[in-house]
PDB file of N, CA and C in Angstrom:
ATOM      1  N   UNK A 487      -9.367   5.594  14.243  1.00 83.00           N
ATOM      2  CA  UNK A 487     -10.125   6.736  13.816  1.00 83.00           C
ATOM      3  C   UNK A 487      -9.966   7.029  12.332  1.00 83.00           C
ATOM      4  N   UNK A 488      -9.155   6.188  11.634  1.00 90.00           N
ATOM      5  CA  UNK A 488      -8.957   6.339  10.194  1.00 90.00           C
ATOM      6  C   UNK A 488      -9.221   5.033   9.454  1.00 90.00           C
ATOM      7  N   UNK A 489      -9.643   5.177   8.201  1.00 94.00           N
ATOM      8  CA  UNK A 489      -9.679   4.067   7.260  1.00 94.00           C
ATOM      9  C   UNK A 489      -8.467   4.270   6.360  1.00 94.00           C
ATOM     10  N   UNK A 490      -7.670   3.224   6.169  1.00 94.00           N
ATOM     11  CA  UNK A 490      -6.462   3.321   5.346  1.00 94.00           C
ATOM     12  C   UNK A 490      -6.745   2.768   3.953  1.00 94.00           C
ATOM     13  N   UNK A 491      -6.382   3.539   2.943  1.00 96.00           N
ATOM     14  CA  UNK A 491      -6.490   3.081   1.566  1.00 96.00           C
ATOM     15  C   UNK A 491      -5.076   2.960   1.017  1.00 96.00           C
ATOM     16  N   UNK A 492      -4.615   1.719   0.827  1.00 96.00           N
ATOM     17  CA  UNK A 492      -3.266   1.438   0.329  1.00 96.00           C
ATOM     18  C   UNK A 492      -3.341   1.305  -1.188  1.00 96.00           C
ATOM     19  N   UNK A 493      -2.576   2.118  -1.910  1.00 96.00           N
ATOM     20  CA  UNK A 493      -2.542   2.092  -3.377  1.00 96.00           C
ATOM     21  C   UNK A 493      -1.105   1.851  -3.831  1.00 96.00           C
ATOM     22  N   UNK A 494      -0.875   0.761  -4.546  1.00 94.00           N
ATOM     23  CA  UNK A 494       0.471   0.412  -4.997  1.00 94.00           C
ATOM     24  C   UNK A 494       0.727   1.058  -6.362  1.00 94.00           C
ATOM     25  N   UNK A 495       1.857   1.757  -6.466  1.00 94.00           N
ATOM     26  CA  UNK A 495       2.261   2.390  -7.720  1.00 94.00           C
ATOM     27  C   UNK A 495       3.211   1.492  -8.504  1.00 94.00           C
ATOM     28  N   UNK A 496       4.143   0.832  -7.793  1.00 94.00           N
ATOM     29  CA  UNK A 496       5.045  -0.126  -8.439  1.00 94.00           C
ATOM     30  C   UNK A 496       5.507  -1.138  -7.402  1.00 94.00           C
ATOM     31  N   UNK A 497       5.891  -2.311  -7.888  1.00 92.00           N
ATOM     32  CA  UNK A 497       6.293  -3.393  -6.999  1.00 92.00           C
ATOM     33  C   UNK A 497       5.070  -4.150  -6.504  1.00 92.00           C
ATOM     34  N   UNK A 498       5.251  -4.914  -5.464  1.00 92.00           N
ATOM     35  CA  UNK A 498       4.144  -5.651  -4.856  1.00 92.00           C
ATOM     36  C   UNK A 498       4.438  -5.856  -3.382  1.00 92.00           C
ATOM     37  N   UNK A 499       3.373  -6.109  -2.640  1.00 92.00           N
ATOM     38  CA  UNK A 499       3.507  -6.217  -1.195  1.00 92.00           C
ATOM     39  C   UNK A 499       2.467  -7.200  -0.670  1.00 92.00           C
ATOM     40  N   UNK A 500       2.873  -7.956   0.322  1.00 92.00           N
ATOM     41  CA  UNK A 500       1.945  -8.843   1.020  1.00 92.00           C
ATOM     42  C   UNK A 500       1.581  -8.162   2.332  1.00 92.00           C
ATOM     43  N   UNK A 501       0.281  -8.146   2.636  1.00 92.00           N
ATOM     44  CA  UNK A 501      -0.195  -7.510   3.861  1.00 92.00           C
ATOM     45  C   UNK A 501      -0.991  -8.528   4.667  1.00 92.00           C
ATOM     46  N   UNK A 502      -0.642  -8.676   5.933  1.00 90.00           N
ATOM     47  CA  UNK A 502      -1.394  -9.542   6.842  1.00 90.00           C
ATOM     48  C   UNK A 502      -2.508  -8.722   7.480  1.00 90.00           C
ATOM     49  N   UNK A 503      -3.729  -9.259   7.475  1.00 92.00           N
ATOM     50  CA  UNK A 503      -4.886  -8.544   8.020  1.00 92.00           C
ATOM     51  C   UNK A 503      -5.571  -9.433   9.055  1.00 92.00           C
ATOM     52  N   UNK A 504      -5.906  -8.833  10.196  1.00 90.00           N
ATOM     53  CA  UNK A 504      -6.609  -9.551  11.257  1.00 90.00           C
ATOM     54  C   UNK A 504      -7.626  -8.603  11.893  1.00 90.00           C
ATOM     55  N   UNK A 505      -8.674  -9.170  12.418  1.00 89.00           N
ATOM     56  CA  UNK A 505      -9.664  -8.379  13.135  1.00 89.00           C
ATOM     57  C   UNK A 505      -9.075  -7.946  14.478  1.00 89.00           C
ATOM     58  N   UNK A 506      -9.322  -6.715  14.854  1.00 84.00           N
ATOM     59  CA  UNK A 506      -8.833  -6.212  16.134  1.00 84.00           C
ATOM     60  C   UNK A 506      -9.294  -7.091  17.293  1.00 84.00           C
ATOM     61  N   UNK A 507     -10.506  -7.648  17.171  1.00 85.00           N
ATOM     62  CA  UNK A 507     -11.036  -8.504  18.239  1.00 85.00           C
ATOM     63  C   UNK A 507     -10.262  -9.812  18.384  1.00 85.00           C
ATOM     64  N   UNK A 508      -9.453 -10.166  17.365  1.00 83.00           N
ATOM     65  CA  UNK A 508      -8.661 -11.397  17.398  1.00 83.00           C
ATOM     66  C   UNK A 508      -7.190 -11.123  17.737  1.00 83.00           C
ATOM     67  N   UNK A 509      -6.903  -9.926  18.263  1.00 82.00           N
ATOM     68  CA  UNK A 509      -5.526  -9.538  18.557  1.00 82.00           C
ATOM     69  C   UNK A 509      -5.340  -9.200  20.023  1.00 82.00           C
ATOM     70  N   UNK A 510      -4.130  -9.423  20.465  1.00 81.00           N
ATOM     71  CA  UNK A 510      -3.717  -8.967  21.791  1.00 81.00           C
ATOM     72  C   UNK A 510      -2.975  -7.650  21.561  1.00 81.00           C
ATOM     73  N   UNK A 511      -3.592  -6.547  21.965  1.00 81.00           N
ATOM     74  CA  UNK A 511      -3.005  -5.225  21.749  1.00 81.00           C
ATOM     75  C   UNK A 511      -2.005  -4.926  22.859  1.00 81.00           C
ATOM     76  N   UNK A 512      -0.790  -4.605  22.459  1.00 82.00           N
ATOM     77  CA  UNK A 512       0.261  -4.308  23.415  1.00 82.00           C
ATOM     78  C   UNK A 512       0.422  -2.807  23.623  1.00 82.00           C
ATOM     79  N   UNK A 513       0.204  -2.018  22.559  1.00 82.00           N
ATOM     80  CA  UNK A 513       0.351  -0.557  22.665  1.00 82.00           C
ATOM     81  C   UNK A 513      -0.354   0.100  21.490  1.00 82.00           C
ATOM     82  N   UNK A 514      -0.743   1.366  21.673  1.00 82.00           N
ATOM     83  CA  UNK A 514      -1.357   2.143  20.600  1.00 82.00           C
ATOM     84  C   UNK A 514      -0.796   3.555  20.630  1.00 82.00           C
ATOM     85  N   UNK A 515      -0.351   4.046  19.485  1.00 84.00           N
ATOM     86  CA  UNK A 515       0.157   5.407  19.332  1.00 84.00           C
ATOM     87  C   UNK A 515      -0.891   6.191  18.552  1.00 84.00           C
ATOM     88  N   UNK A 516      -1.697   7.003  19.244  1.00 82.00           N
ATOM     89  CA  UNK A 516      -2.806   7.734  18.618  1.00 82.00           C
ATOM     90  C   UNK A 516      -2.304   8.755  17.600  1.00 82.00           C
ATOM     91  N   UNK A 517      -1.163   9.374  17.850  1.00 86.00           N
ATOM     92  CA  UNK A 517      -0.637  10.379  16.916  1.00 86.00           C
ATOM     93  C   UNK A 517      -0.291   9.773  15.560  1.00 86.00           C
ATOM     94  N   UNK A 518       0.223   8.557  15.568  1.00 82.00           N
ATOM     95  CA  UNK A 518       0.599   7.881  14.323  1.00 82.00           C
ATOM     96  C   UNK A 518      -0.466   6.897  13.854  1.00 82.00           C
ATOM     97  N   UNK A 519      -1.550   6.732  14.645  1.00 78.00           N
ATOM     98  CA  UNK A 519      -2.599   5.759  14.348  1.00 78.00           C
ATOM     99  C   UNK A 519      -1.958   4.384  14.131  1.00 78.00           C
ATOM    100  N   UNK A 520      -1.177   3.951  15.136  1.00 78.00           N
ATOM    101  CA  UNK A 520      -0.342   2.760  15.012  1.00 78.00           C
ATOM    102  C   UNK A 520      -0.516   1.859  16.229  1.00 78.00           C
ATOM    103  N   UNK A 521      -0.861   0.575  15.977  1.00 74.00           N
ATOM    104  CA  UNK A 521      -0.983  -0.438  17.028  1.00 74.00           C
ATOM    105  C   UNK A 521       0.244  -1.323  17.045  1.00 74.00           C
ATOM    106  N   UNK A 522       0.642  -1.766  18.208  1.00 80.00           N
ATOM    107  CA  UNK A 522       1.547  -2.898  18.342  1.00 80.00           C
ATOM    108  C   UNK A 522       0.649  -4.005  18.881  1.00 80.00           C
ATOM    109  N   UNK A 523       0.486  -5.065  18.085  1.00 78.00           N
ATOM    110  CA  UNK A 523      -0.457  -6.122  18.459  1.00 78.00           C
ATOM    111  C   UNK A 523       0.042  -7.470  17.979  1.00 78.00           C
ATOM    112  N   UNK A 524      -0.433  -8.493  18.640  1.00 78.00           N
ATOM    113  CA  UNK A 524      -0.126  -9.872  18.246  1.00 78.00           C
ATOM    114  C   UNK A 524      -1.427 -10.507  17.770  1.00 78.00           C
ATOM    115  N   UNK A 525      -1.432 -10.952  16.510  1.00 73.00           N
ATOM    116  CA  UNK A 525      -2.640 -11.537  15.926  1.00 73.00           C
ATOM    117  C   UNK A 525      -2.721 -13.026  16.223  1.00 73.00           C
ATOM    118  N   UNK A 526      -3.909 -13.470  16.578  1.00 69.00           N
ATOM    119  CA  UNK A 526      -4.159 -14.899  16.779  1.00 69.00           C
ATOM    120  C   UNK A 526      -4.294 -15.574  15.422  1.00 69.00           C
ATOM    121  N   UNK A 527      -4.957 -14.902  14.509  1.00 72.00           N
ATOM    122  CA  UNK A 527      -5.195 -15.432  13.172  1.00 72.00           C
ATOM    123  C   UNK A 527      -5.191 -14.265  12.202  1.00 72.00           C
ATOM    124  N   UNK A 528      -4.565 -14.460  11.050  1.00 80.00           N
ATOM    125  CA  UNK A 528      -4.558 -13.397  10.057  1.00 80.00           C
ATOM    126  C   UNK A 528      -4.677 -13.956   8.658  1.00 80.00           C
ATOM    127  N   UNK A 529      -5.216 -13.155   7.770  1.00 92.00           N
ATOM    128  CA  UNK A 529      -5.323 -13.496   6.348  1.00 92.00           C
ATOM    129  C   UNK A 529      -4.253 -12.690   5.629  1.00 92.00           C
ATOM    130  N   UNK A 530      -3.773 -13.209   4.517  1.00 92.00           N
ATOM    131  CA  UNK A 530      -2.742 -12.523   3.746  1.00 92.00           C
ATOM    132  C   UNK A 530      -3.299 -12.090   2.397  1.00 92.00           C
ATOM    133  N   UNK A 531      -2.995 -10.849   2.025  1.00 93.00           N
ATOM    134  CA  UNK A 531      -3.456 -10.268   0.762  1.00 93.00           C
ATOM    135  C   UNK A 531      -2.223  -9.727   0.046  1.00 93.00           C
ATOM    136  N   UNK A 532      -2.125  -9.982  -1.253  1.00 94.00           N
ATOM    137  CA  UNK A 532      -1.039  -9.425  -2.053  1.00 94.00           C
ATOM    138  C   UNK A 532      -1.612  -8.293  -2.891  1.00 94.00           C
ATOM    139  N   UNK A 533      -0.988  -7.118  -2.797  1.00 93.00           N
ATOM    140  CA  UNK A 533      -1.431  -6.012  -3.641  1.00 93.00           C
ATOM    141  C   UNK A 533      -0.317  -5.644  -4.614  1.00 93.00           C
ATOM    142  N   UNK A 534      -0.731  -5.342  -5.838  1.00 93.00           N
ATOM    143  CA  UNK A 534       0.180  -5.053  -6.943  1.00 93.00           C
ATOM    144  C   UNK A 534      -0.207  -3.712  -7.557  1.00 93.00           C
ATOM    145  N   UNK A 535       0.569  -3.226  -8.531  1.00 95.00           N
ATOM    146  CA  UNK A 535       0.211  -1.954  -9.170  1.00 95.00           C
ATOM    147  C   UNK A 535      -1.221  -1.977  -9.716  1.00 95.00           C
ATOM    148  N   UNK A 536      -1.837  -0.820  -9.666  1.00 89.00           N
ATOM    149  CA  UNK A 536      -3.212  -0.616 -10.123  1.00 89.00           C
ATOM    150  C   UNK A 536      -4.235  -1.351  -9.273  1.00 89.00           C
ATOM    151  N   UNK A 537      -3.852  -1.709  -8.061  1.00 90.00           N
ATOM    152  CA  UNK A 537      -4.812  -2.283  -7.116  1.00 90.00           C
ATOM    153  C   UNK A 537      -4.765  -1.455  -5.839  1.00 90.00           C
ATOM    154  N   UNK A 538      -5.805  -1.608  -5.065  1.00 93.00           N
ATOM    155  CA  UNK A 538      -5.878  -0.879  -3.804  1.00 93.00           C
ATOM    156  C   UNK A 538      -6.474  -1.795  -2.748  1.00 93.00           C
ATOM    157  N   UNK A 539      -6.181  -1.502  -1.501  1.00 95.00           N
ATOM    158  CA  UNK A 539      -6.726  -2.267  -0.383  1.00 95.00           C
ATOM    159  C   UNK A 539      -7.248  -1.271   0.638  1.00 95.00           C
ATOM    160  N   UNK A 540      -8.514  -1.420   0.990  1.00 96.00           N
ATOM    161  CA  UNK A 540      -9.146  -0.537   1.962  1.00 96.00           C
ATOM    162  C   UNK A 540      -9.230  -1.279   3.296  1.00 96.00           C
ATOM    163  N   UNK A 541      -8.655  -0.684   4.335  1.00 94.00           N
ATOM    164  CA  UNK A 541      -8.625  -1.297   5.659  1.00 94.00           C
ATOM    165  C   UNK A 541      -9.288  -0.361   6.660  1.00 94.00           C
ATOM    166  N   UNK A 542     -10.274  -0.875   7.361  1.00 93.00           N
ATOM    167  CA  UNK A 542     -11.044  -0.092   8.311  1.00 93.00           C
ATOM    168  C   UNK A 542     -10.387  -0.121   9.689  1.00 93.00           C
ATOM    169  N   UNK A 543     -10.814   0.738  10.614  1.00 88.00           N
ATOM    170  CA  UNK A 543     -10.153   0.827  11.921  1.00 88.00           C
ATOM    171  C   UNK A 543     -10.065  -0.496  12.691  1.00 88.00           C
ATOM    172  N   UNK A 544     -10.986  -1.413  12.461  1.00 88.00           N
ATOM    173  CA  UNK A 544     -10.930  -2.708  13.152  1.00 88.00           C
ATOM    174  C   UNK A 544     -10.071  -3.737  12.432  1.00 88.00           C
ATOM    175  N   UNK A 545      -9.455  -3.339  11.306  1.00 90.00           N
ATOM    176  CA  UNK A 545      -8.579  -4.229  10.542  1.00 90.00           C
ATOM    177  C   UNK A 545      -7.122  -3.939  10.911  1.00 90.00           C
ATOM    178  N   UNK A 546      -6.573  -4.722  11.818  1.00 86.00           N
ATOM    179  CA  UNK A 546      -5.161  -4.585  12.172  1.00 86.00           C
ATOM    180  C   UNK A 546      -4.368  -5.175  11.009  1.00 86.00           C
ATOM    181  N   UNK A 547      -3.311  -4.503  10.591  1.00 87.00           N
ATOM    182  CA  UNK A 547      -2.575  -5.006   9.431  1.00 87.00           C
ATOM    183  C   UNK A 547      -1.063  -4.866   9.591  1.00 87.00           C
ATOM    184  N   UNK A 548      -0.381  -5.865   9.023  1.00 85.00           N
ATOM    185  CA  UNK A 548       1.086  -5.923   9.009  1.00 85.00           C
ATOM    186  C   UNK A 548       1.514  -5.663   7.571  1.00 85.00           C
ATOM    187  N   UNK A 549       2.324  -4.628   7.353  1.00 86.00           N
ATOM    188  CA  UNK A 549       2.711  -4.230   6.001  1.00 86.00           C
ATOM    189  C   UNK A 549       4.180  -4.521   5.722  1.00 86.00           C
ATOM    190  N   UNK A 550       4.567  -4.300   4.473  1.00 80.00           N
ATOM    191  CA  UNK A 550       5.955  -4.427   4.007  1.00 80.00           C
ATOM    192  C   UNK A 550       6.496  -5.847   4.128  1.00 80.00           C
ATOM    193  N   UNK A 551       5.656  -6.820   3.808  1.00 82.00           N
ATOM    194  CA  UNK A 551       6.078  -8.220   3.835  1.00 82.00           C
ATOM    195  C   UNK A 551       6.374  -8.649   2.396  1.00 82.00           C
ATOM    196  N   UNK A 552       7.509  -9.303   2.178  1.00 82.00           N
ATOM    197  CA  UNK A 552       7.887  -9.764   0.843  1.00 82.00           C
ATOM    198  C   UNK A 552       6.894 -10.818   0.346  1.00 82.00           C
ATOM    199  N   UNK A 553       6.521 -10.715  -0.925  1.00 86.00           N
ATOM    200  CA  UNK A 553       5.600 -11.686  -1.509  1.00 86.00           C
ATOM    201  C   UNK A 553       6.272 -13.045  -1.573  1.00 86.00           C
ATOM    202  N   UNK A 554       7.518 -13.073  -2.050  1.00 83.00           N
ATOM    203  CA  UNK A 554       8.297 -14.315  -2.055  1.00 83.00           C
ATOM    204  C   UNK A 554       9.459 -14.112  -1.094  1.00 83.00           C
ATOM    205  N   UNK A 555       9.457 -14.886  -0.024  1.00 82.00           N
ATOM    206  CA  UNK A 555      10.486 -14.740   1.017  1.00 82.00           C
ATOM    207  C   UNK A 555      11.883 -14.804   0.396  1.00 82.00           C
ATOM    208  N   UNK A 556      12.729 -13.855   0.783  1.00 83.00           N
ATOM    209  CA  UNK A 556      14.098 -13.829   0.289  1.00 83.00           C
ATOM    210  C   UNK A 556      14.251 -13.145  -1.061  1.00 83.00           C
ATOM    211  N   UNK A 557      13.136 -12.621  -1.603  1.00 80.00           N
ATOM    212  CA  UNK A 557      13.173 -11.936  -2.892  1.00 80.00           C
ATOM    213  C   UNK A 557      12.715 -10.494  -2.709  1.00 80.00           C
ATOM    214  N   UNK A 558      13.645  -9.592  -2.367  1.00 81.00           N
ATOM    215  CA  UNK A 558      13.263  -8.196  -2.158  1.00 81.00           C
ATOM    216  C   UNK A 558      12.746  -7.557  -3.446  1.00 81.00           C
ATOM    217  N   UNK A 559      11.715  -6.751  -3.320  1.00 83.00           N
ATOM    218  CA  UNK A 559      11.136  -6.031  -4.452  1.00 83.00           C
ATOM    219  C   UNK A 559      10.994  -4.574  -4.036  1.00 83.00           C
ATOM    220  N   UNK A 560      11.382  -3.676  -4.928  1.00 89.00           N
ATOM    221  CA  UNK A 560      11.194  -2.256  -4.667  1.00 89.00           C
ATOM    222  C   UNK A 560       9.692  -1.959  -4.673  1.00 89.00           C
ATOM    223  N   UNK A 561       9.234  -1.212  -3.695  1.00 91.00           N
ATOM    224  CA  UNK A 561       7.807  -0.921  -3.561  1.00 91.00           C
ATOM    225  C   UNK A 561       7.594   0.573  -3.448  1.00 91.00           C
ATOM    226  N   UNK A 562       6.675   1.088  -4.260  1.00 93.00           N
ATOM    227  CA  UNK A 562       6.240   2.475  -4.130  1.00 93.00           C
ATOM    228  C   UNK A 562       4.731   2.441  -3.970  1.00 93.00           C
ATOM    229  N   UNK A 563       4.250   3.073  -2.898  1.00 94.00           N
ATOM    230  CA  UNK A 563       2.813   3.105  -2.677  1.00 94.00           C
ATOM    231  C   UNK A 563       2.422   4.361  -1.934  1.00 94.00           C
ATOM    232  N   UNK A 564       1.137   4.631  -1.981  1.00 95.00           N
ATOM    233  CA  UNK A 564       0.561   5.760  -1.258  1.00 95.00           C
ATOM    234  C   UNK A 564      -0.476   5.190  -0.304  1.00 95.00           C
ATOM    235  N   UNK A 565      -0.490   5.700   0.921  1.00 95.00           N
ATOM    236  CA  UNK A 565      -1.518   5.317   1.880  1.00 95.00           C
ATOM    237  C   UNK A 565      -2.315   6.573   2.225  1.00 95.00           C
ATOM    238  N   UNK A 566      -3.595   6.546   1.899  1.00 96.00           N
ATOM    239  CA  UNK A 566      -4.488   7.640   2.257  1.00 96.00           C
ATOM    240  C   UNK A 566      -5.141   7.295   3.593  1.00 96.00           C
ATOM    241  N   UNK A 567      -5.100   8.204   4.536  1.00 93.00           N
ATOM    242  CA  UNK A 567      -5.737   8.012   5.833  1.00 93.00           C
ATOM    243  C   UNK A 567      -7.014   8.859   5.827  1.00 93.00           C
ATOM    244  N   UNK A 568      -8.139   8.187   5.745  1.00 95.00           N
ATOM    245  CA  UNK A 568      -9.433   8.853   5.603  1.00 95.00           C
ATOM    246  C   UNK A 568     -10.166   8.815   6.929  1.00 95.00           C
ATOM    247  N   UNK A 569     -10.532   9.965   7.491  1.00 94.00           N
ATOM    248  CA  UNK A 569     -11.260   9.972   8.766  1.00 94.00           C
ATOM    249  C   UNK A 569     -12.559   9.184   8.645  1.00 94.00           C
ATOM    250  N   UNK A 570     -12.845   8.359   9.641  1.00 91.00           N
ATOM    251  CA  UNK A 570     -14.050   7.506   9.593  1.00 91.00           C
ATOM    252  C   UNK A 570     -15.329   8.326   9.528  1.00 91.00           C
ATOM    253  N   UNK A 571     -15.287   9.575   9.984  1.00 91.00           N
ATOM    254  CA  UNK A 571     -16.489  10.417   9.915  1.00 91.00           C
ATOM    255  C   UNK A 571     -16.949  10.664   8.485  1.00 91.00           C
ATOM    256  N   UNK A 572     -16.055  10.447   7.516  1.00 89.00           N
ATOM    257  CA  UNK A 572     -16.409  10.686   6.110  1.00 89.00           C
ATOM    258  C   UNK A 572     -17.262   9.560   5.539  1.00 89.00           C
ATOM    259  N   UNK A 573     -17.413   8.453   6.270  1.00 80.00           N
ATOM    260  CA  UNK A 573     -18.195   7.325   5.752  1.00 80.00           C
ATOM    261  C   UNK A 573     -19.618   7.391   6.257  1.00 80.00           C
TER     262      UNK A 573
END
């Protein structure tokens, strides 16, 4: 019921994105707008400062993934949850 707009202030993050239709949904928490799902196929996007990523309700996404495995980076970001009725 929300579109998520991820805006990175500092650091960087890799986000896995998959279509909801390509996932096996195990659980959904409506209060937190949170799915537990297993993706069959996903694309990876890296977001850095001064960039944003807009994810719609059918875009299941995995966040907080290190860009370079084993290299922790401090990340500060804001996620705006925009009701789909606004589109």
